[in-house]
Coordinates of C-alpha atoms and ligand atoms in Angstrom, one line a residue:
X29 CA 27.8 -18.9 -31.4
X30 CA 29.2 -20.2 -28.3
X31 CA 30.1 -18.1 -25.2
X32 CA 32.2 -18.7 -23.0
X33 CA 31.0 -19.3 -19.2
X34 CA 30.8 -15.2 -17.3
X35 CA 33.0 -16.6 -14.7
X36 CA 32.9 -13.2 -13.1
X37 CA 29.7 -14.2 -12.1
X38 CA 29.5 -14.4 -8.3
X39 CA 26.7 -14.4 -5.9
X40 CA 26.4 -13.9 -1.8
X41 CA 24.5 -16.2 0.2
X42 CA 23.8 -13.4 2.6
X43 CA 20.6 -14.3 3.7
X44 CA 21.2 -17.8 4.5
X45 CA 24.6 -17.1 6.6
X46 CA 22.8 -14.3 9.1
X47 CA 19.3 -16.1 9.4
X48 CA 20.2 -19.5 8.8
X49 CA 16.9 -20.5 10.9
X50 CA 14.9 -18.9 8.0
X51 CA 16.3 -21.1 5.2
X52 CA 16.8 -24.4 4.2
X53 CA 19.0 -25.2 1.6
X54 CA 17.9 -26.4 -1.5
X55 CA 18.1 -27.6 -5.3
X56 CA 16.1 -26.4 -8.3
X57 CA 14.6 -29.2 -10.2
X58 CA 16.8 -29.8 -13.4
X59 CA 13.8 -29.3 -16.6
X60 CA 13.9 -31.5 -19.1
X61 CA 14.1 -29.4 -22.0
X62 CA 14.9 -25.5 -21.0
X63 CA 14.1 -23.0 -23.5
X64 CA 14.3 -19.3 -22.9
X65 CA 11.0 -17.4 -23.6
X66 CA 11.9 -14.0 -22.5
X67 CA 14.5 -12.2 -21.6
X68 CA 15.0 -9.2 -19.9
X69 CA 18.5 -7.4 -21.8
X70 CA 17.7 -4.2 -19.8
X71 CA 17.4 -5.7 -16.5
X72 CA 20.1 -8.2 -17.2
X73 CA 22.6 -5.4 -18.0
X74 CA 21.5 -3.1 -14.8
X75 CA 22.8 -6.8 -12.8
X76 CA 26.1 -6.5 -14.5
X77 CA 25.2 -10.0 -16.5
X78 CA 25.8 -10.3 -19.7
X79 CA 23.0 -11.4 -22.3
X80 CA 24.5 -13.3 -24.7
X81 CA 25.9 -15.8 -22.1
X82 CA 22.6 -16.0 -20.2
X83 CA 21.0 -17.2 -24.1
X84 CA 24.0 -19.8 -24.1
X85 CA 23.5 -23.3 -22.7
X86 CA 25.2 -22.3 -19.3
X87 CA 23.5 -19.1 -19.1
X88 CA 20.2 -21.5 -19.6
X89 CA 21.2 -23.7 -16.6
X90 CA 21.9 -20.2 -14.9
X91 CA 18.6 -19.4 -15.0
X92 CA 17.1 -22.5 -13.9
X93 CA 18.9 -22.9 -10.8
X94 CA 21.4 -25.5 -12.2
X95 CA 24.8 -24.0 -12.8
X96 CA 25.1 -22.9 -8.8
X97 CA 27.5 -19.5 -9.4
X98 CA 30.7 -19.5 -6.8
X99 CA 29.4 -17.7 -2.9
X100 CA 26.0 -18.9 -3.9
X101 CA 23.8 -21.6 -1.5
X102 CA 20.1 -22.0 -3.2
X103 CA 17.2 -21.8 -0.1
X104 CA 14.1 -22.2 0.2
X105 CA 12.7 -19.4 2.7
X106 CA 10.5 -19.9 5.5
X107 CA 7.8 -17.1 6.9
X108 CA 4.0 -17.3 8.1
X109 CA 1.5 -15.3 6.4
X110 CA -2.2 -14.2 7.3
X111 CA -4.1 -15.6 4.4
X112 CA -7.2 -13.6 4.3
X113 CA -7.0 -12.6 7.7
X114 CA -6.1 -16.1 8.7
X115 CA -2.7 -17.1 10.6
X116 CA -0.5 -19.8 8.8
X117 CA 2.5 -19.9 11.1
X118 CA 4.5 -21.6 8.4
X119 CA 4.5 -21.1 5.0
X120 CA 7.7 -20.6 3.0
X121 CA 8.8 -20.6 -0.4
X122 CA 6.9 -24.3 -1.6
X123 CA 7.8 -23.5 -4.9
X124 CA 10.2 -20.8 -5.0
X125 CA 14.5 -20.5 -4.6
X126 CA 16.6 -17.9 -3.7
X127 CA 19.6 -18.5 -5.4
X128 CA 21.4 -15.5 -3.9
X129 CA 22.6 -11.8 -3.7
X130 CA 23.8 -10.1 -6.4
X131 CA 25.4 -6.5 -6.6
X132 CA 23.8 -4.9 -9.1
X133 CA 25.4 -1.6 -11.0
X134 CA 24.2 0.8 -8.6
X135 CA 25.7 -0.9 -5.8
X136 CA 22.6 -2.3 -4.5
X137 CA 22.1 -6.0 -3.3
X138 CA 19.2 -8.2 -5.1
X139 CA 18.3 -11.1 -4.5
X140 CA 17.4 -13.2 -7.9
X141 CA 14.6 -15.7 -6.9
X142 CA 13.0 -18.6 -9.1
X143 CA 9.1 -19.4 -9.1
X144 CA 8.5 -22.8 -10.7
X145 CA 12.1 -24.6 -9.6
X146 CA 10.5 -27.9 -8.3
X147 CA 8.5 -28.4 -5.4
X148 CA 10.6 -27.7 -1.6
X149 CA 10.2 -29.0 1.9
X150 CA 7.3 -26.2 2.4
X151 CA 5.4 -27.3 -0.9
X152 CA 3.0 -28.6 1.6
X153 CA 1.7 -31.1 -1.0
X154 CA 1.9 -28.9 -3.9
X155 CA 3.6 -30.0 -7.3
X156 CA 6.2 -27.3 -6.5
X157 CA 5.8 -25.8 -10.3
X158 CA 5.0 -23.3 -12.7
X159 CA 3.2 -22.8 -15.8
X160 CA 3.8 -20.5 -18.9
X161 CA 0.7 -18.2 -18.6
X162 CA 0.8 -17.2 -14.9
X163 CA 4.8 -16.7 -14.9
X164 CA 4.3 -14.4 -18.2
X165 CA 1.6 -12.4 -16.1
X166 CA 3.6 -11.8 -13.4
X167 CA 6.6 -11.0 -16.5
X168 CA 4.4 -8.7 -17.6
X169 CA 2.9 -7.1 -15.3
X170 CA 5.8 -6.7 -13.1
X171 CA 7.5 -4.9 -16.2
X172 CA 4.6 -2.9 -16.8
X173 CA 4.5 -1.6 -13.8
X174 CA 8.2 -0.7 -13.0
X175 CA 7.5 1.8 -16.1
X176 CA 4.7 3.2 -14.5
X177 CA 7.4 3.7 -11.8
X178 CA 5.6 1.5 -8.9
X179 CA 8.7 0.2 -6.6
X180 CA 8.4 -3.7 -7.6
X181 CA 10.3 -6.8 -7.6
X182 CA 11.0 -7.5 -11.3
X183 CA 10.7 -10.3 -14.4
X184 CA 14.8 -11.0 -15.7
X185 CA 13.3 -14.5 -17.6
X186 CA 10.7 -17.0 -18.1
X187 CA 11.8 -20.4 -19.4
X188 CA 9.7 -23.2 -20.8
X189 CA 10.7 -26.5 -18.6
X190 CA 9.6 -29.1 -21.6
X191 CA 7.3 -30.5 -18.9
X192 CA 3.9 -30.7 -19.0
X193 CA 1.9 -29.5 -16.0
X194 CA -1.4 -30.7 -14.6
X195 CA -3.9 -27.8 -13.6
X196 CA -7.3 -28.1 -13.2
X197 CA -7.8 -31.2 -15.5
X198 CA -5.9 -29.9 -17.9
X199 CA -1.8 -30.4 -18.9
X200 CA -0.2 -26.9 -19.6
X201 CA 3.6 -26.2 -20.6
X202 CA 6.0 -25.6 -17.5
X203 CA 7.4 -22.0 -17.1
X204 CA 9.4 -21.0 -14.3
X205 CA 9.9 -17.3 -13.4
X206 CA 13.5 -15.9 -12.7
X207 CA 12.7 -12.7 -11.0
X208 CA 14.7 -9.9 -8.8
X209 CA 13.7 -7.9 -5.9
X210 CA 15.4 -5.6 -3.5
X211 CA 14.9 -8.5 -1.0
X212 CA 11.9 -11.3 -0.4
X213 CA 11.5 -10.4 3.5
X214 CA 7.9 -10.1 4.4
X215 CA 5.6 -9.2 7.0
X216 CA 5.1 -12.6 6.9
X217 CA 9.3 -13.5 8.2
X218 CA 9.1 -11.2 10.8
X219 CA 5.8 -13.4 12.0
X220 CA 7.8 -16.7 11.6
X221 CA 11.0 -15.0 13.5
X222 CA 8.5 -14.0 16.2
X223 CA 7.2 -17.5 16.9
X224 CA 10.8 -18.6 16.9
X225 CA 11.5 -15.9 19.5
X226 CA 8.5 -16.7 21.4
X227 CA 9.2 -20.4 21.5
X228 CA 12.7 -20.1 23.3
X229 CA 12.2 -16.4 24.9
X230 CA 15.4 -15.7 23.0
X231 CA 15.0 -12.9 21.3
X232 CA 17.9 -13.3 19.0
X233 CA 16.4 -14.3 15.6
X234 CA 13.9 -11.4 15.6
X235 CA 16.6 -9.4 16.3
X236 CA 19.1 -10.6 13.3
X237 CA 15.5 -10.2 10.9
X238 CA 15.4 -6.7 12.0
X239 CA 19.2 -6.0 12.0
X240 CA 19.1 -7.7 8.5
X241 CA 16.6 -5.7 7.3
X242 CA 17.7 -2.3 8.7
X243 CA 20.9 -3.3 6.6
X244 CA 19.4 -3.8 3.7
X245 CA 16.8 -1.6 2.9
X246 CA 16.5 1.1 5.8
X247 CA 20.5 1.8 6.8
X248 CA 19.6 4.8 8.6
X249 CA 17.4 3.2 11.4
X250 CA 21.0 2.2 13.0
X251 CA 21.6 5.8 13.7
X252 CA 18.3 6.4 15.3
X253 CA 18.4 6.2 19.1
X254 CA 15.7 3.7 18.4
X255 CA 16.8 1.4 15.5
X256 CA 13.3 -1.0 15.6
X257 CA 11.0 1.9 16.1
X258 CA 12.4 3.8 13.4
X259 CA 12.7 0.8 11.1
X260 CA 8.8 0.6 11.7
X261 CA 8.4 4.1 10.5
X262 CA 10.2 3.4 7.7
X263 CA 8.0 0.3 6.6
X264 CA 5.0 2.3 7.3
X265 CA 6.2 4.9 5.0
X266 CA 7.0 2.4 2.4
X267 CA 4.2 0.9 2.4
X268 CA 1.6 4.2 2.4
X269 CA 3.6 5.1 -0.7
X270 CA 3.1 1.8 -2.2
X271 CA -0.2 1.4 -2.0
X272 CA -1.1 5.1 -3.2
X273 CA 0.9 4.6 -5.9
X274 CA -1.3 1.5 -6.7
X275 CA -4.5 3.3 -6.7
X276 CA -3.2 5.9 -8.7
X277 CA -2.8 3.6 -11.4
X278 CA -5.6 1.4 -10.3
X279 CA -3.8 -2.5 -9.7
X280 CA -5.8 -4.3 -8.0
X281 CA -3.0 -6.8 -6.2
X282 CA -5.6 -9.9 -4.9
X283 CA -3.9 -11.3 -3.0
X284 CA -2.4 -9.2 0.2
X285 CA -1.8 -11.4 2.3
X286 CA 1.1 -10.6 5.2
X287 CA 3.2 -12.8 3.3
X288 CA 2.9 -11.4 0.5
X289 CA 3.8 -7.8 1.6
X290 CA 7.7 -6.9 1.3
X291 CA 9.3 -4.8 4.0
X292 CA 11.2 -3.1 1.6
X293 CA 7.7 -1.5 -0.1
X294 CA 8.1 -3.6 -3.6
X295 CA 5.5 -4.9 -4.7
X296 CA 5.8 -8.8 -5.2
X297 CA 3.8 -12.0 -5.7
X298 CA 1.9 -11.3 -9.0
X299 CA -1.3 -13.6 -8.8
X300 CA -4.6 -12.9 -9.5
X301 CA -3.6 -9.1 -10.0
X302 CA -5.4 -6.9 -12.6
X303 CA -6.0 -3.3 -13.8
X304 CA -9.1 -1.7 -13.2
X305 CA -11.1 -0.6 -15.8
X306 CA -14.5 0.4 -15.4
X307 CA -14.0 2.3 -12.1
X308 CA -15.3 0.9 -8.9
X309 CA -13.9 1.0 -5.9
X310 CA -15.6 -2.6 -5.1
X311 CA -13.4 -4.2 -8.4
X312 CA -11.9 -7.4 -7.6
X313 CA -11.2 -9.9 -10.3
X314 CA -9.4 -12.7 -7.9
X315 CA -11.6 -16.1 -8.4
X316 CA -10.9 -16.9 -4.4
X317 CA -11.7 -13.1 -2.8
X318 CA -15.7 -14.0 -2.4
X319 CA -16.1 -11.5 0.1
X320 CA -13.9 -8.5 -1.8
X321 CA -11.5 -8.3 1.1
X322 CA -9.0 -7.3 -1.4
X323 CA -11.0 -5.1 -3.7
X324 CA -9.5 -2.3 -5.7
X325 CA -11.0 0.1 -2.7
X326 CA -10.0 -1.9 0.5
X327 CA -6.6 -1.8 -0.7
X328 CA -5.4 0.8 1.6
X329 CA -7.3 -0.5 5.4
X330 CA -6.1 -3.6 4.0
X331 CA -2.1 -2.3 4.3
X332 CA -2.9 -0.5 7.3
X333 CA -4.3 -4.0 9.1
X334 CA -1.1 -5.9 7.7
X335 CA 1.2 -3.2 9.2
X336 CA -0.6 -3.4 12.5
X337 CA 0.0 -7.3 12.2
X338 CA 3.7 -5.9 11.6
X339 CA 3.9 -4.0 14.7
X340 CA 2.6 -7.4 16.6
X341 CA 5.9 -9.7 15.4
X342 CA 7.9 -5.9 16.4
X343 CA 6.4 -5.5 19.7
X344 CA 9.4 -7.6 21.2
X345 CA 12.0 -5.5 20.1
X346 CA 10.1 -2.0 20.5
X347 CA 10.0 -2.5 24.3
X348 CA 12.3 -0.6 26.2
X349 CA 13.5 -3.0 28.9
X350 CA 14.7 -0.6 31.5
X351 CA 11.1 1.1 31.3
X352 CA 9.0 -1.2 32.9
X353 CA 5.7 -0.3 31.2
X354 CA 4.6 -3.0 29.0
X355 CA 2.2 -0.8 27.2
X356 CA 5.3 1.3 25.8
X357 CA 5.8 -0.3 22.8
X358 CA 2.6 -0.7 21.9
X359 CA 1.8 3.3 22.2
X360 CA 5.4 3.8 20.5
X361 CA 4.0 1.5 17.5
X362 CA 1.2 3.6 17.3
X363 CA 2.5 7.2 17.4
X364 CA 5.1 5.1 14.5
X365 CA 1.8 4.6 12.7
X366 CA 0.8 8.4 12.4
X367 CA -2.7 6.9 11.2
X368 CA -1.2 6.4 8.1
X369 CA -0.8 9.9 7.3
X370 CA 2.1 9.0 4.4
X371 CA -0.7 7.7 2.4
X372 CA -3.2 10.7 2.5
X373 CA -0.3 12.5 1.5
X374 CA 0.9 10.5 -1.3
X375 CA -2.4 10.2 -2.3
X376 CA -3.3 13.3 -2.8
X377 CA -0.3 14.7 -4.3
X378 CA -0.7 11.8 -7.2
X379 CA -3.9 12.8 -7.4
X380 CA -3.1 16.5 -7.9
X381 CA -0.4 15.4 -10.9
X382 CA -3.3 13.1 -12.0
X383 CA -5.8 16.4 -12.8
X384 CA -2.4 18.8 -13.6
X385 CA -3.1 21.4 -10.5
X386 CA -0.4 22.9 -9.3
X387 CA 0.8 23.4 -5.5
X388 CA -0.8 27.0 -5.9
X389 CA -4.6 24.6 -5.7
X390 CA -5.1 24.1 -2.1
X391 CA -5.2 20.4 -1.1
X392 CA -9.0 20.1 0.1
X393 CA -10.0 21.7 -3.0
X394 CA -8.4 19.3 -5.2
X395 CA -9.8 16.1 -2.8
X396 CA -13.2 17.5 -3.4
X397 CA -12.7 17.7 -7.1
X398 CA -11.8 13.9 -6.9
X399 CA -15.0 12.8 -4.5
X400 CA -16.8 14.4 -7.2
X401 CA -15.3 13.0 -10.0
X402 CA -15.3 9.5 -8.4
X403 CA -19.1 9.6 -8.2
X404 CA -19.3 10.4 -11.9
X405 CA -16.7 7.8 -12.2
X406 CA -18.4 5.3 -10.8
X407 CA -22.2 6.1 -12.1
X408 CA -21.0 5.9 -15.7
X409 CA -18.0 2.8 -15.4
X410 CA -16.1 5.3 -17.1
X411 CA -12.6 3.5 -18.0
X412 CA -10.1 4.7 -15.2
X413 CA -6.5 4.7 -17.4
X414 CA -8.1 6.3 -20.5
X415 CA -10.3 9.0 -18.7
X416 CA -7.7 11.3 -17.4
X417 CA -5.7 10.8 -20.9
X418 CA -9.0 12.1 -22.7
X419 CA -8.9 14.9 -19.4
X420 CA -5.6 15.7 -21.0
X421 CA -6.6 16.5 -24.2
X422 CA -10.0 18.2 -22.4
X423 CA -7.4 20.8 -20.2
X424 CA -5.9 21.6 -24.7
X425 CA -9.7 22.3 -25.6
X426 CA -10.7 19.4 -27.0
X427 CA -13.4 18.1 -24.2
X428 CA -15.1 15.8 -26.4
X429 CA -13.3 12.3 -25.8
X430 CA -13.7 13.1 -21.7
X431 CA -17.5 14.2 -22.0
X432 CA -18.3 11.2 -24.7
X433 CA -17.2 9.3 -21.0
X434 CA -20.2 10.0 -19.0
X435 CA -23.9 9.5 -18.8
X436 CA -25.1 12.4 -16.6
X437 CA -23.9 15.3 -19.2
X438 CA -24.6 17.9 -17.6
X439 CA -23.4 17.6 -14.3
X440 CA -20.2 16.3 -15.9
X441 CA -19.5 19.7 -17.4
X442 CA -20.5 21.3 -14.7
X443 CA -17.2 19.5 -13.0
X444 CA -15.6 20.2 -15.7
X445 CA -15.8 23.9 -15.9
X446 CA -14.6 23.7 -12.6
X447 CA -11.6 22.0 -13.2
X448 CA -10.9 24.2 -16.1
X449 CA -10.9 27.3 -13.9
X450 CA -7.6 26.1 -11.9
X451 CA -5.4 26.2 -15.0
X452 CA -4.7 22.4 -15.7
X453 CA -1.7 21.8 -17.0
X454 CA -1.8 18.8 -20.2
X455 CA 2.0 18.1 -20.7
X456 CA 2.5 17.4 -16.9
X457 CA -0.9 15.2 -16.8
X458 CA 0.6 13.1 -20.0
X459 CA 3.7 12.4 -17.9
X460 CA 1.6 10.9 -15.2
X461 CA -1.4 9.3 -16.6
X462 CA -0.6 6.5 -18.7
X463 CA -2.3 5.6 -22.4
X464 CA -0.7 1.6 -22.2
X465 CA -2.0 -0.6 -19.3
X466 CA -1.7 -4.3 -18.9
X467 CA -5.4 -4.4 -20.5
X468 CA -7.1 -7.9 -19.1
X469 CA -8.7 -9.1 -22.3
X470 CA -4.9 -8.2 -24.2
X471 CA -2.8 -10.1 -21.3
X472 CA -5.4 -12.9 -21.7
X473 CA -4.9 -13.0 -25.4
X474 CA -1.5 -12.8 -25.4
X475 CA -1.2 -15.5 -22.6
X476 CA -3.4 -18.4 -24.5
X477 CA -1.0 -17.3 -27.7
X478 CA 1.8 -17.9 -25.6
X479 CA 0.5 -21.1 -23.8
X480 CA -0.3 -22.5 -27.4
X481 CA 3.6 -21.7 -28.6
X482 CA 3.3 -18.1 -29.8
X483 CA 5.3 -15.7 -28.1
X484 CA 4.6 -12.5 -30.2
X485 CA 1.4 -11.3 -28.6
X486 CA 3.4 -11.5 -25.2
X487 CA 6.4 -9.2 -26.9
X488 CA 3.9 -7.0 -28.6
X489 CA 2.1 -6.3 -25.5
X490 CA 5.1 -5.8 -23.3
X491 CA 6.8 -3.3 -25.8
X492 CA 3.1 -1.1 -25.6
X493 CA 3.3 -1.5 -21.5
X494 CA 7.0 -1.0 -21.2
X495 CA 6.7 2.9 -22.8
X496 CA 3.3 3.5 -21.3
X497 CA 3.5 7.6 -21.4
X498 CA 4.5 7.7 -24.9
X499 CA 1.8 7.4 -27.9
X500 CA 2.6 5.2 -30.7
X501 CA 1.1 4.7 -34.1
X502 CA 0.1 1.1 -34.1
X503 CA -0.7 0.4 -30.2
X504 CA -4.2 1.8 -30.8
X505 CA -6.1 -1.4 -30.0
X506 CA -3.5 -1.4 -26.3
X507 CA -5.4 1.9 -25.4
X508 CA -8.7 1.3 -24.8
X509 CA -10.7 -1.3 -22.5
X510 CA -12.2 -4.8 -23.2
X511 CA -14.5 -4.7 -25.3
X512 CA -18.1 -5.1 -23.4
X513 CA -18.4 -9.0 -24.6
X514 CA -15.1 -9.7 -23.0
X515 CA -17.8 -10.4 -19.4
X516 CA -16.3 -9.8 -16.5
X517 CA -12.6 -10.7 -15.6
X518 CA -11.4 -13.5 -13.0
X519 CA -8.1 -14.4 -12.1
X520 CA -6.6 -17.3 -10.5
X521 CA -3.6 -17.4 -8.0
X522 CA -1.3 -20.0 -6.8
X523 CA -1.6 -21.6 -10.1
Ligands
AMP608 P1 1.0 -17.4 -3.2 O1 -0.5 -17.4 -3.1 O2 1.6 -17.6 -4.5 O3 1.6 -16.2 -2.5 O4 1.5 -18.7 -2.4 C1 1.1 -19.0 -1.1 C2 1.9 -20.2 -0.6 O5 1.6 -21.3 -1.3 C3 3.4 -20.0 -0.6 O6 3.9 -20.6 0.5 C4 3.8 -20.7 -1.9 O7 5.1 -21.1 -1.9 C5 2.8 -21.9 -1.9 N1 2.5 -22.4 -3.2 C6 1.7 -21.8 -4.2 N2 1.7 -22.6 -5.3 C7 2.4 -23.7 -5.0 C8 2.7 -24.9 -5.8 N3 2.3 -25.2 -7.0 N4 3.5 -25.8 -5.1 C9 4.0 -25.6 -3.9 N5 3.7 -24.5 -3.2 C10 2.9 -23.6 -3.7
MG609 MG1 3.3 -15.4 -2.0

């Protein structure tokens, strides 16, 4: 069938034309032989484009960043990043393109970004590409966790290039990643807008970042007295909700680096990320965390040290001028902070839907319940995901699944009689606790099918982790952990 060209297809070039220091303009790489692996119909619909012209041979060289769409101007982005606590002052997308803004249905502006378009002038000797089973991960995954309802960038397509890729010795089919987020702005650009600001005294660029930003995702910080201060707040807030929404479902990220943290609280930058099993706060499964900076349980001092980086690339615009006391801003930035209140609070409310209490259950009462639980937890490597759906069916009078969990019986039901006695509620615990995860030895399995040509493990898997409240004859085996001689799970980023 062919289809005609969607010549209604327009896109804004909004970030290059207000931070045009941040941006250099930029091609995709034109692959040798594109071929459409996965599509996203639901996504592309909610970006008002249409899905049987992004399957035609246009819609192809759409996605890869070769048919440039009118208002459009391809960049590559520039920001720093602390890379395991490490200042880069320039980073920058080395293998990644904004191609532009887009309106989407709700009125909202996204940006839709490739990963794998050919290398740019940050690459900073990198090949600048992609390959199939790392940009079906981040599809994946991504996916997965927008139905767990995590605010994160998302997956619209993966295309094969039809080029082979050298990694690690080895030559692995090309992919790039088309993928959409709210915006790509980072702790990380605010860094490299500081250094810019810092290098003239002009305080002009950081200014446009913050403006920009304020615009985009935080419109009513203009209408506060103080538009920078309350745009910190805002991030801060983001943020704390972000990150307890990540333990809830225990992700373990890998890599959260200050570039890799968005200021609109999405989460982005799918590397060496994983799903906890077994629970342990110490879980990491990234090759390159030796030291577990980014473990499962570090996750939230982690966000609290990149938002105090945050506050450091702020501090120039925080400062009241007329006040004279340079220590202003920084005690403003810290009264912002609130010592990270938002995510005690978040926390614990998840946790309460988590064990089905209702508001009536005090809030120390059911934080207790968890520091117990997490012991128990952690003695038996009780699986995480599965545990509070067997919990479920324990608060319907079937205890056994739950109690087949743990090692120390008896001290188990003693928890569990206690639980019992606040009135658990199982239908509102099903809503929150998911039975399909992104399980490590399934993404692997359907990865390697996909690298070797087989793309039906990847759909199988995403159609479990897609509907992950709702139980469904035939996902049986997407319920339940690795099996034990699956050994434990590393990842690898940047790859
Ligand atoms: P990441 O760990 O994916 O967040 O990437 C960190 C930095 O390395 C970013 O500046 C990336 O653009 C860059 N990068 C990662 N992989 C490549 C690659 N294959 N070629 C060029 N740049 C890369
Ligand atoms: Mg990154």
């Amino acid at each position: 069938m062919s289809v005609a060209p969607d010549k209604t297809l327009t896109l804004q070039d909004r970030f290059w034309r207000e931070l045009p220091e941040m941006a250099v303009r930029w091609q995709a790489e034109v692959p040798p032989d594109p071929q459409l692996l996965v599509l996203n119909e639901p996504l592309a619909a909610d970006l008002g484009l249409d899905a049987a012209w992004l399957r035609s041979a246009d819609g192809l060289r759409f996605l890869a960043g070769n048919l440039v769409p009118a208002g459009a101007v391809p960049v590559a982005q520039a920001y720093s990043g602390h890379q395991f606590g490490g200042f880069v002052p320039r980073l920058g997308d080395g293998r990644a393109l904004l191609l532009g803004e887009c309106v989407d249905r709700h009125g909202c502006l996204r940006d839709i970004h490739l990963k794998g378009s050919g290398p740019t002038p940050f690459a900073r000797g990198g090949d600048g590409l992609a390959v199939v089973g790392p940009m079906l991960r981040e599809y994946v995954v991504s996916e997965a966790m927008h139905a767990l309802g995590v605010p994160t960038g998302r997956a619209l397509a993966v295309l094969g290039t039809g080029r082979r890729v050298e990694r690690d010795g080895q030559l692995l089919p090309g992919a790039l990643l088309v993928r959409v987020a709210s915006s790509h702005l980072r702790v990380g650009s605010f860094h490299y807008a500081f250094q810019l600001t810092s290098a003239t005294g002009d305080l002009k660029p950081l200014r446009r970042l913050a403006n920009h930003a304020i615009a985009r995702h935080y419109p009513r910080a203009a209408e506060s007295q103080r538009p920078y201060l309350a745009l910190f707040k805002a991030v801060v807030e983001a943020q704390a909700s972000l990150v307890a929404r990540w333990m809830l479902v225990g992700f373990v990220h890998g890599v959260m680096n200050t570039d890799n943290m968005t200021i609109s609280g999405e989460t982005i930058d799918y590397g060496p990320c994983a799903f906890m099993e077994a629970y342990d706060r110490e879980t990491v499964f990234s090759s390159i965390d030796f030291w577990g900076r980014y473990a499962y349980g570090n996750q939230p001092a982690i966000a609290e040290w990149n938002l105090a980086r945050f506050a450091e690339a702020l501090l120039p615009l925080l400062a009241d001028p007329a006040s004279g006391d340079p220590d202003e801003a920084i005690t403003l930035a810290e009264q912002a902070f609130g010592g990270f209140q938002q995510y005690r609070a978040d926390w614990s409310s998840g946790l309460r839907a988590k064990l089905g209490l209702s508001e009536d259950v005090e809030t120390d009462v059911v934080t207790s319940l968890f520091d117990e639980l997490q012991l128990l937890l952690t003695e038996s490597r009780v699986d995480y995901t599965s545990f509070f759906r067997h919990l479920g069916q324990a608060a319907r009078g079937g205890a056994e699944p739950a109690r087949g969990m743990f090692v120390d019986l008896a001290r188990f039901d003693e928890w569990l009689s206690r639980w019992l006695a606040l009135g658990p509620d199982a239908e509102s615990m099903d809503r929150v606790n998911p039975i399909y995860i992104p399980r490590n030895h399934l993404v692997e399995e359907a990865l390697t099918a996909a690298t070797a040509g087989d793309l039906d493990p990847v759909n199988k898997l995403l159609e479990a982790v897609t509907d992950p409240y709702n139980e469904r004859a035939g996902f049986e085996r997407y319920a339940s952990p690795a099996p034990a001689d699956f050994g434990s799970y590393r990842t690898f980023c940047g790859t």
